[in-house]
Coordinates of C-alpha atoms (C1' of nucleotides) in Angstrom, one line a residue:
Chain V
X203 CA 137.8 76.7 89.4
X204 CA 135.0 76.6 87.1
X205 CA 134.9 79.9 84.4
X206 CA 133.5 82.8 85.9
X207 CA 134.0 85.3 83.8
X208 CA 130.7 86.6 83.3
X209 CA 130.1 87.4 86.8
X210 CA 133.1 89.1 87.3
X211 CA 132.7 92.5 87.7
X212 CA 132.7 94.3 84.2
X213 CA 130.8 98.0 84.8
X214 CA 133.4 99.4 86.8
X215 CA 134.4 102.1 84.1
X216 CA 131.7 101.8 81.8
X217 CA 130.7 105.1 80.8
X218 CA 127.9 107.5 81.5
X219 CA 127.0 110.9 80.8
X220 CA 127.2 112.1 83.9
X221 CA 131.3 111.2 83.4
X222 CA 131.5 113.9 80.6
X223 CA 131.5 116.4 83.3
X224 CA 133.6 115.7 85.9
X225 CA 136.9 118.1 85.7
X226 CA 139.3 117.3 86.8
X227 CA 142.2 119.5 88.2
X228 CA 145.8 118.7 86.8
X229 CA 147.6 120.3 89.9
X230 CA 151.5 121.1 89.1
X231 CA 153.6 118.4 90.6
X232 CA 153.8 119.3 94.4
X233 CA 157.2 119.3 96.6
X234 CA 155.7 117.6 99.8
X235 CA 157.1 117.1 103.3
X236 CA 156.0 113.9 104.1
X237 CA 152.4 114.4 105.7
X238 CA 151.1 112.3 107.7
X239 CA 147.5 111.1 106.5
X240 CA 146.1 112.1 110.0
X241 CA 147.2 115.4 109.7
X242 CA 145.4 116.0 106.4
X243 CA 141.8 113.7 107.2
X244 CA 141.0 115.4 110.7
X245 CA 139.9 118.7 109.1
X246 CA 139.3 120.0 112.2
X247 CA 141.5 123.3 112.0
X248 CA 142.7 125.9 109.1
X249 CA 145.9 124.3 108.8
X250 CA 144.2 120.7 108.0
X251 CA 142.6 122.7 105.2
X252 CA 145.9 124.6 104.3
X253 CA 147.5 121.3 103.4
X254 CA 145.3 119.9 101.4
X255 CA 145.0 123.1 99.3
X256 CA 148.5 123.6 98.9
X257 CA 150.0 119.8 98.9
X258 CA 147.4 117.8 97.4
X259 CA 145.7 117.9 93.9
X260 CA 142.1 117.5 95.0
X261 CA 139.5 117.0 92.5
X262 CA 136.4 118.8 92.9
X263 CA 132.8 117.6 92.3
X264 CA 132.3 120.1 89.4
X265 CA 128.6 120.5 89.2
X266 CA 125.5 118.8 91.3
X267 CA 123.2 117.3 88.5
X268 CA 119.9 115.8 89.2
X269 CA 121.0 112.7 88.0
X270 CA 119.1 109.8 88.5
X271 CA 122.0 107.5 88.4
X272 CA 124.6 109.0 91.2
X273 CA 127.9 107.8 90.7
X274 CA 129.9 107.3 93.6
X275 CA 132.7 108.1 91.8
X276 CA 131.6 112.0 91.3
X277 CA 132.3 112.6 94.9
X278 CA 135.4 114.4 96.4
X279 CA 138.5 112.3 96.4
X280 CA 141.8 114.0 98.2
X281 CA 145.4 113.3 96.9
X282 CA 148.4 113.8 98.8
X283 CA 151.4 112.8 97.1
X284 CA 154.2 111.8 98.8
X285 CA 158.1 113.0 98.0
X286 CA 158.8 114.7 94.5
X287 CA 157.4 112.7 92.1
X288 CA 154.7 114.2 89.5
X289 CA 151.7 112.6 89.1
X290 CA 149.4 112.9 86.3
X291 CA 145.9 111.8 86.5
X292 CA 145.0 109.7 83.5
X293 CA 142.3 110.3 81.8
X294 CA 142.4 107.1 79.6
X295 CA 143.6 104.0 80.0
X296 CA 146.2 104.9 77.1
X297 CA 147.9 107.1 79.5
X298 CA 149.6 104.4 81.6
X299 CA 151.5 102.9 79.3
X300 CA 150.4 99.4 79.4
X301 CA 151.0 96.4 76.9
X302 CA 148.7 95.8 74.3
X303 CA 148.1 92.6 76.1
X304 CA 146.6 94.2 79.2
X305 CA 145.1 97.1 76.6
X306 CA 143.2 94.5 75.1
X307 CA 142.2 92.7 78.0
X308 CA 140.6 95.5 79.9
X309 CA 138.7 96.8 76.6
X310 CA 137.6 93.5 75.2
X311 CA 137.4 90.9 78.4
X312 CA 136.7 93.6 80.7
X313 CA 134.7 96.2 78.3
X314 CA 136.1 99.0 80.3
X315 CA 136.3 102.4 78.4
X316 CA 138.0 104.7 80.5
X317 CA 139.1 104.7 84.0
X318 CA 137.0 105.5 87.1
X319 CA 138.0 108.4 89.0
X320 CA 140.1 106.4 91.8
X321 CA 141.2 104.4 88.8
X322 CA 142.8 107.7 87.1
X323 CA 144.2 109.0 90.3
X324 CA 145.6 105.8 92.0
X325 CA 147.0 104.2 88.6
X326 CA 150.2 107.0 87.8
X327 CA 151.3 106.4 91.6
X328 CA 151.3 102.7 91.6
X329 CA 153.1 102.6 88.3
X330 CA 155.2 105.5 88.3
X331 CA 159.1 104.8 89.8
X332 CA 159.8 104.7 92.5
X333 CA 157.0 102.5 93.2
X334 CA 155.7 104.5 96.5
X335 CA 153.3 102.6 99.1
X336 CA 149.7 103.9 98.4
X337 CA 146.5 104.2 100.8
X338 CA 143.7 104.5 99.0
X339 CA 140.3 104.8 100.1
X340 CA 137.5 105.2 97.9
X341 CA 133.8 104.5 97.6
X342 CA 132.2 100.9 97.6
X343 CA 131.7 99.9 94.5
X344 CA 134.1 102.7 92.7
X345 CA 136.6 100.1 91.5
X346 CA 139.0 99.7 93.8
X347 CA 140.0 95.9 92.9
X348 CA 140.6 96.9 89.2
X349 CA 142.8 99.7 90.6
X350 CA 145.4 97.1 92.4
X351 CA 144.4 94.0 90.1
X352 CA 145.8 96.2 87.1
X353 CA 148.6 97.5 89.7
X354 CA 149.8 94.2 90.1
X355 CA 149.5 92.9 86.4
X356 CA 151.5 96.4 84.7
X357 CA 154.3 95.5 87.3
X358 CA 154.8 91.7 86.7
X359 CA 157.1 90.0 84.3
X360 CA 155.4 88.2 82.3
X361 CA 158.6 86.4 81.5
X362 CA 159.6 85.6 84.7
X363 CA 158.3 82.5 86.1
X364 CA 158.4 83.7 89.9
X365 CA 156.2 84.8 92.1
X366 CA 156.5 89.0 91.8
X367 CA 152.8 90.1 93.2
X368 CA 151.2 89.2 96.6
X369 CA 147.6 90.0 97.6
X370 CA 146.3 89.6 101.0
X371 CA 142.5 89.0 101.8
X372 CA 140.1 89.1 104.6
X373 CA 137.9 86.1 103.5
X374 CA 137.9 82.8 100.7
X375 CA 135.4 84.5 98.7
X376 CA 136.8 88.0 98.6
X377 CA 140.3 85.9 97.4
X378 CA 138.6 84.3 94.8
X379 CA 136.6 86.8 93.4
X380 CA 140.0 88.6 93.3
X381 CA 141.6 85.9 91.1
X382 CA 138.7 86.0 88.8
X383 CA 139.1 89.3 88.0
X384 CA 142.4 89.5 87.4
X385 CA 142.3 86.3 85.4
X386 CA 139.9 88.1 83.2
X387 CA 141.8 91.6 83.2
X388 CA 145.2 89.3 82.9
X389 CA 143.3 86.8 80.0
X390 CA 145.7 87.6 76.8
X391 CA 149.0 89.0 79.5
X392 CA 150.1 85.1 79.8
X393 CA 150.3 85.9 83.7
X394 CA 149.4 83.3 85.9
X395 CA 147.8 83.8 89.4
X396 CA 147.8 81.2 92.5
X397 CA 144.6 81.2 94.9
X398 CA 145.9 80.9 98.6
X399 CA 143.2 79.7 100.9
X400 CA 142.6 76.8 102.6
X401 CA 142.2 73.2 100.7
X402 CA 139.4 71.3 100.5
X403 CA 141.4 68.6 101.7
X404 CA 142.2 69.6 105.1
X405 CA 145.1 67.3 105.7
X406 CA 148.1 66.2 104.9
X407 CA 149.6 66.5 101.4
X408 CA 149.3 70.2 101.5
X409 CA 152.8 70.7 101.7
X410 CA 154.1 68.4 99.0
X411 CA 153.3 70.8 96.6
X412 CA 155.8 72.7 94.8
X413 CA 157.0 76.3 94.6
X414 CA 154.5 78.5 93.2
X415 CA 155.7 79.8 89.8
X416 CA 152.4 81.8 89.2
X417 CA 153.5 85.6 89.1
X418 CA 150.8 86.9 91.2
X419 CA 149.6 84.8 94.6
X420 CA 146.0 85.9 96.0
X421 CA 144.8 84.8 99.0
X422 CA 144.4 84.8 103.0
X423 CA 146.7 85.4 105.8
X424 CA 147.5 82.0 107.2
X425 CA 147.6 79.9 103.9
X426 CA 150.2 82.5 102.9
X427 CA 152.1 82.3 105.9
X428 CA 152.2 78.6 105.5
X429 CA 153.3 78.7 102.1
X430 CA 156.3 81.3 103.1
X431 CA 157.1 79.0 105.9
X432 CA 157.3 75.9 103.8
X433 CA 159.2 77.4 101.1
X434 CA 156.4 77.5 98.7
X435 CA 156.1 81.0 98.3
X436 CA 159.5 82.7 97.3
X437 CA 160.1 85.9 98.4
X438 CA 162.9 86.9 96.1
X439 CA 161.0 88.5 93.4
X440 CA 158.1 89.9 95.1
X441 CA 157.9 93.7 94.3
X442 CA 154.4 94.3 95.0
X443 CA 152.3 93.9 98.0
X444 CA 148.5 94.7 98.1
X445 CA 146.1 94.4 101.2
X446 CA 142.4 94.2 100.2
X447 CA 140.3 95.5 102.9
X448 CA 143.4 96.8 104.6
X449 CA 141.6 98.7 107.6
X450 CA 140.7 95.1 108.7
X451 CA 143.6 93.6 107.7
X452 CA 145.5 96.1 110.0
X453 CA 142.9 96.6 112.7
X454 CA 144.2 94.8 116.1
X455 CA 141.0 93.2 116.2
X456 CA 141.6 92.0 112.5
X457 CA 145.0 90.2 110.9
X458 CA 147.0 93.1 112.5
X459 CA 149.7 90.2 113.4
X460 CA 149.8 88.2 110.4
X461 CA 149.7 91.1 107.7
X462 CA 152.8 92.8 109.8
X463 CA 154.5 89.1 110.0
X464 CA 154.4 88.7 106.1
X465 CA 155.6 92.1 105.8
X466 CA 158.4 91.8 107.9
X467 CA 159.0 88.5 105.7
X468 CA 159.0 90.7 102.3
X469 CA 161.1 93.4 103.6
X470 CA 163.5 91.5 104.9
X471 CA 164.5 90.0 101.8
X472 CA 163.5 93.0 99.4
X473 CA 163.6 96.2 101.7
X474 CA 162.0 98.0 98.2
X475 CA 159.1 96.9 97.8
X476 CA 155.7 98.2 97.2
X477 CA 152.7 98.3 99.0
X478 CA 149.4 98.9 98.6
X479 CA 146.2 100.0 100.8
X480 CA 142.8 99.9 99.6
X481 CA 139.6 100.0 101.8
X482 CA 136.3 102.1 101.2
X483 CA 136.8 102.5 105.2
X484 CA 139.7 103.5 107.8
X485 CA 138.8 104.5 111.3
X486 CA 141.2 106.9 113.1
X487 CA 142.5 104.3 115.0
X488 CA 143.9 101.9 112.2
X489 CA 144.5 105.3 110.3
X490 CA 147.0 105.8 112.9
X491 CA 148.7 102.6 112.8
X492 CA 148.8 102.8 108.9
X493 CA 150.8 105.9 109.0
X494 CA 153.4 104.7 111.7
X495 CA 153.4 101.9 109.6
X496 CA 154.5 102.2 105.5
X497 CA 156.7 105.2 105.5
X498 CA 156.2 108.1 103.1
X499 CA 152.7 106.8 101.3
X500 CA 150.8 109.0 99.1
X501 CA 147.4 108.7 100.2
X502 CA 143.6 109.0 98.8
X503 CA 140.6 109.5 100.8
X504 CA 137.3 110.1 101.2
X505 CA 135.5 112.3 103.8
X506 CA 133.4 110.3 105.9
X507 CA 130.3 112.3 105.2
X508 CA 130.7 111.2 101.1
X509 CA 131.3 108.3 102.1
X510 CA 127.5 107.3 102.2
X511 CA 126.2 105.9 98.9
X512 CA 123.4 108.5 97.4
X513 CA 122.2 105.8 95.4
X514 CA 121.5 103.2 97.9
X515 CA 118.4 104.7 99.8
X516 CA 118.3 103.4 103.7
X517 CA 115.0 102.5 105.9
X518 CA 114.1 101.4 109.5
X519 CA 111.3 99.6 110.5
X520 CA 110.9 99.2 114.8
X521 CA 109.4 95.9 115.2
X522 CA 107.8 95.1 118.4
X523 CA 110.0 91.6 119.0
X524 CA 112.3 89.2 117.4
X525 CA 109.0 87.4 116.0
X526 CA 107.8 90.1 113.7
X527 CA 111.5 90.3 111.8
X528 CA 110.8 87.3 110.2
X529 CA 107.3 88.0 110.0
X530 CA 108.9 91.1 108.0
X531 CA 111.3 89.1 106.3
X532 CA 108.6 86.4 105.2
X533 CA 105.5 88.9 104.3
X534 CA 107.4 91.8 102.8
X535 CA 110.8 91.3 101.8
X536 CA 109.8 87.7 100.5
X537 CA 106.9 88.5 98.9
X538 CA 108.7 91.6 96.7
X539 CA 108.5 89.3 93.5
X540 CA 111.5 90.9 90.8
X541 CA 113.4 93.3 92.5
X542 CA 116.7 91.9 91.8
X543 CA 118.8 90.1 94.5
X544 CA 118.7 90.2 98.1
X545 CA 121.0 89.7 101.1
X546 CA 119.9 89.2 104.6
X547 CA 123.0 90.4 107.0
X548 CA 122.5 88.4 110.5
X549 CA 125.1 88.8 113.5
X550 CA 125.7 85.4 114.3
X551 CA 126.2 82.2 113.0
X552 CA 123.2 80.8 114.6
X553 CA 121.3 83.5 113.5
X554 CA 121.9 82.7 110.2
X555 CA 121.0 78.9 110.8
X556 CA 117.6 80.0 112.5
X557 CA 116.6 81.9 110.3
X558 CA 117.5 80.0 107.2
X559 CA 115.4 77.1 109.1
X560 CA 112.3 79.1 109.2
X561 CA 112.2 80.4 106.1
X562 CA 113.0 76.9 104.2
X563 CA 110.2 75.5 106.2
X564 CA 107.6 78.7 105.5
X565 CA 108.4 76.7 101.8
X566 CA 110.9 79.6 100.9
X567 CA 113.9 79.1 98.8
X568 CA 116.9 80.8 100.7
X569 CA 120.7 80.6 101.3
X570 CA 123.1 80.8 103.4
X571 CA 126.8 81.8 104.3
X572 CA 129.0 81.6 107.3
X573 CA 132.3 80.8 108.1
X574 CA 131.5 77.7 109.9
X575 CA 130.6 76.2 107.0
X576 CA 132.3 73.9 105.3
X577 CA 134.8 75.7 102.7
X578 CA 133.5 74.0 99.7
X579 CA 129.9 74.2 100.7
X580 CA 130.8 78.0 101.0
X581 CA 132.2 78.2 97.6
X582 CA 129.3 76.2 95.9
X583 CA 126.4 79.0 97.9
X584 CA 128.3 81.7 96.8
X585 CA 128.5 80.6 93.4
X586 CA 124.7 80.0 93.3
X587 CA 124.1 83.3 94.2
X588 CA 126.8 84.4 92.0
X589 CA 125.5 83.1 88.9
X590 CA 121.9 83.8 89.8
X591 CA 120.5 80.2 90.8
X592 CA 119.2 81.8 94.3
X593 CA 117.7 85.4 94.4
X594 CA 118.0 85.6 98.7
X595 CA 121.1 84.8 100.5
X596 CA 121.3 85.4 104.4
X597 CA 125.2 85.8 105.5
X598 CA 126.8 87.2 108.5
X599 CA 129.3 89.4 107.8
X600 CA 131.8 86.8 105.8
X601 CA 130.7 88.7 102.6
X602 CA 130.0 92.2 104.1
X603 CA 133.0 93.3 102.6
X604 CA 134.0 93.7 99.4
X605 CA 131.5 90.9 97.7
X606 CA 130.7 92.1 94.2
X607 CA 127.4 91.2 93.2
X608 CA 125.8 93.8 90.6
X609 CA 122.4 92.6 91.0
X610 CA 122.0 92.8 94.6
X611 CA 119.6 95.4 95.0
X612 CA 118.6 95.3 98.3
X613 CA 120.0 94.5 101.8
X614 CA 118.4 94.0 104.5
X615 CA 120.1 94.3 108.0
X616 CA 118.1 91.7 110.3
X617 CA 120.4 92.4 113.0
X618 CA 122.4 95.8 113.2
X619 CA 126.6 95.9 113.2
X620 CA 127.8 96.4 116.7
X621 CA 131.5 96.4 118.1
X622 CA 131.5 93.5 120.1
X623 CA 134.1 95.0 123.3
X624 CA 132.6 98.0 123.5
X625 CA 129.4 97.5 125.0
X626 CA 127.0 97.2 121.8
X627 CA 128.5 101.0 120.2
X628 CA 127.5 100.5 116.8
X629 CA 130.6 99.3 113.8
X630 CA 130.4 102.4 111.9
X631 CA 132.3 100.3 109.4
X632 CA 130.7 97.3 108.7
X633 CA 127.7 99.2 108.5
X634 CA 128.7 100.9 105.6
X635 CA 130.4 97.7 103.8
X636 CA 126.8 96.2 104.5
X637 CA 125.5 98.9 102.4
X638 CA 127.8 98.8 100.0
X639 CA 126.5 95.6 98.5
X640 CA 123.7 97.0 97.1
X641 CA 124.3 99.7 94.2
X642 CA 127.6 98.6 92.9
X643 CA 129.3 101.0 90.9
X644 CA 126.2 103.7 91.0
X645 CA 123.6 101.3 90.9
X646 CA 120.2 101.9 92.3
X647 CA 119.5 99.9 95.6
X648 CA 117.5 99.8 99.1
X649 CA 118.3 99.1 103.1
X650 CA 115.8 98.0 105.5
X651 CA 116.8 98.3 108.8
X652 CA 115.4 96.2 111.2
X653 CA 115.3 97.6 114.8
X654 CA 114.0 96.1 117.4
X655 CA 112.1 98.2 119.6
X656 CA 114.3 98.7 122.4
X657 CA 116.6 101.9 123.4
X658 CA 119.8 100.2 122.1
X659 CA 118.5 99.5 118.2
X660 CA 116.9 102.9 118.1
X661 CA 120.5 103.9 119.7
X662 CA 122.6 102.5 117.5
X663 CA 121.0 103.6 114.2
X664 CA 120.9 107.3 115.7
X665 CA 124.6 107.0 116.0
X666 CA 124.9 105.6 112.8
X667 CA 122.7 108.2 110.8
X668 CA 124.7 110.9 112.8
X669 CA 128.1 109.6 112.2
X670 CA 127.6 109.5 108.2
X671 CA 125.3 112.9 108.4
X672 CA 122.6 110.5 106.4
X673 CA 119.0 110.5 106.8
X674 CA 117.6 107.1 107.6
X675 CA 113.9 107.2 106.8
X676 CA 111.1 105.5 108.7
X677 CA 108.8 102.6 107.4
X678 CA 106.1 103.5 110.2
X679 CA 104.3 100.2 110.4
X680 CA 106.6 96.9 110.3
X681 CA 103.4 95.3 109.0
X682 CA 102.1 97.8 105.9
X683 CA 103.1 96.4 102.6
X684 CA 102.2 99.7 101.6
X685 CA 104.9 101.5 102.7
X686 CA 107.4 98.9 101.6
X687 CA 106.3 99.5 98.4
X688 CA 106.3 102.9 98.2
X689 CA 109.9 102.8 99.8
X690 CA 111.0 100.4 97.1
X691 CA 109.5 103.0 94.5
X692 CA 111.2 105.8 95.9
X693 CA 114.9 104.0 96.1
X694 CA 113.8 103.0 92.2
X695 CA 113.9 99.3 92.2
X696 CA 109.8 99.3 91.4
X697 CA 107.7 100.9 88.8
X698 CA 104.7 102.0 89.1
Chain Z
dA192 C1' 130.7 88.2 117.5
dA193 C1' 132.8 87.4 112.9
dA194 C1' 136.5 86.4 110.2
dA195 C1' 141.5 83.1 108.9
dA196 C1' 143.7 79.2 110.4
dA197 C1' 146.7 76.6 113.2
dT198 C1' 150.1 77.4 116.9

DNA sequence: AAAAAAT
């Protein structure tokens, strides 16, 4: 792997004002019958409410300011703690007790200067004996990855040549953009980390290898499972498990099957170990599983109505047939000039391929991503677009999770998220990962939504606004550069 | 349908 380091998320704890004034309440250790998250996120009665005053710290938003950069991380996030342990929030990255190694890698590689908010909360119960599983939701963009990339480092032996930490992945990219980071975090540690996904090589001298050694592995389900069936991946030493994404990597519909395998694989032969949960989404039904699942978890979350990034302003435009979205695409979005970097979120595969083919012929320099795709070619588009060779990449939803861009500053969903089983009802979810790759950590960014004008578009994006209690705004003409530009001003990516 | 990956 070629270095990366530059465009590895660095901003995830940089500093603003706004920061200053967030308070945040040091609750008194609480004595907690084991609550199950359910109980506590469905705030539907008194008693919901009852809990989570008396058993959880919960830090408060402490004042609305006018800001013009909203941080996601000023929103309400909700602790309950499991068991008896004391948790206190840290403040500074001083309070965890690291080693000067990993001190010195997150202020000088990473430039960090104090935690995030999820990064304060979720830090002392990772690291604090006895090591209790944690789900943690938190906003897009809030620094989740630094919160179980650091996780992972603080509880490795650096010493011992073994794998210790295991991190699980939807996707190639989302695995490798986790290995960059905490090769960068990990720089002056001496800890080395193992990329699990699929070869280049697809073939046969894949399992000649030897043993990893690496103290943390990062990758995706079945390379993983290969590598525990082949004896590559010793499970002796692993204290620490982490599931990136986890709603999809639990969801039935997801890598329900594989991430339980693998955990049954870990447990067997260390019954003690650790797991971690992080997702800026969980639906009630993987929410569910989860808690029938890892016993006794202290848990963070977010209500669904914060989840909605204030920063990230969201438009629809009804166009009369599939014609006029590229027509959209090609005259407006195209022709935007220096807004920053764009993706283009298609439902299919073929979509993608389409639409990539009539841009590149309109003369236009585009993308691509898919999973059909050959795994290299992958890599090499999403480097591009990493390192800013290509300003417009269309994708399906490969990278509409977790992909951390900072200069994507608009998306544009040519095609809205809908379940596929249940008869085109909108995927609350993906919707909002979508979003999420615009205005990373707080930055400013734009949505178009393109609807086509039929009940089931206009449908779905109803049920979308509603569910997240967002206002979607209207671009009345598909064809008035006017009002594209005077959406683009108000979500602050133009000037005057 | 997409995603991972190979039973």
């Amino acid at each position: 792997m070629a270095d990366t380091a530059e465009k590895v998320p660095a901003a995830e704890s940089s500093s603003s004002s706004a920061e200053a004034s967030i308070a945040v309440e040091k609750t008194e250790p609480t004595t907690t019958e084991k609550k199950k998250w359910g109980d506590v996120e469905d705030d539907d009665e008194e008693e919901a409410n009852a809990v989570s005053e008396l058993n959880s710290l919960s830090i408060k938003e402490e004042e609305k300011h006018e800001s013009v950069l909203e941080e996601p991380e000023d929103s309400n996030i909700k602790a309950v703690t499991s068991g008896d342990t004391p948790y206190t929030s840290a403040s500074r990255f001083e309070d965890l007790n690291l080693s000067p190694e990993l001190m010195k890698g997150l202020y000088v590689e990473m430039k960090f200067e104090k935690p995030s908010k999820i990064q304060a909360i979720s830090l002392p119960m990772i690291m604090t004996p006895p090591h209790k599983h944690l789900i943690a939701q938190a906003h897009n963009g809030s620094g989740k990855t630094t919160c179980f990339v650091l996780g992972m480092l603080s509880r490795v032996d650096p010493n011992l040549r073994e794998p210790q930490a295991l991190c699980i992945c939807p996707t190639r990219e989302l695995a490798n953009q986790n290995v960059e980071v905490l090769q960068k975090m990990g720089k002056f540690t001496g800890i080395a980390v193992e990329v699990a996904v699929p070869e280049r090589t697809r073939g046969v001298s894949n399992m000649r290898r030897d043993a990893v050694s690496a103290q943390v592995v990062i990758g995706t389900p079945g390379t993983i499972k290969k590598w525990i069936a082949f004896k590559k991946l010793g499970l002796n030493h692993l204290k620490i498990l982490v599931f990136d994404e986890a709603d999809q990597m639990l969801a039935t519909d997801g890598f329900r099957d594989d991430s339980l395998r693998i955990m049954k694989d870990i447990e067997r032969v260390n019954p003690t170990f650790q797991v971690l949960l992080f997702s800026a989404t969980f639906n009630e039904t993987v929410k569910d599983f989860v808690a029938r699942t890892v016993k006794d978890p202290n848990q963070l979350f977010v209500k669904r109505e914060d989840l909605a990034l204030d920063s990230v302003k969201q438009y629809k435009v009804v166009c009369p047939n599939e014609q006029t979205k590229i027509e959209v695409i090609k005259d407006q979005i195209m022709e935007l000039g220096d807004i920053g970097q764009t993706i283009i979120f298609v439902r299919t595969k073929v979509s993608a391929n389409k639409l990539h083919k009539a841009l590149a012929e309109m003369g236009y320099d585009v993308t691509s991503v898919h999973g059909s795709m050959e795994n290299e070619d992958r890599d090499k588009i999403v480097k591009e677009f990493k390192d800013c060779l290509t300003q417009v990449l269309i994708a399906t939803d490969v990278i509409a999770r977790g992909f951390d861009q900072q200069r994507v500053n608009l998306v544009v969903n040519y095609n809205m998220p809908t379940k596929h089983d249940s008869g085109g009802e909108p995927d609350y979810e993906v919707y909002l990962h979508r979003v999420g790759r615009a205005g990373r950590f707080g930055r400013k960014g734009a949505v178009f939504n393109l609807l086509l004008d039929d009940r089931r578009d206009i449908e779905v994006m109803e049920k979308i606004e509603k569910y997240f209690g967002a206002h979607v705004k209207e671009i009345k003409s598909w064809n008035s550069e006017e009002e594209y530009k005077i959406a683009l001003k108000e979500a602050g990516l133009l000037d005057e």
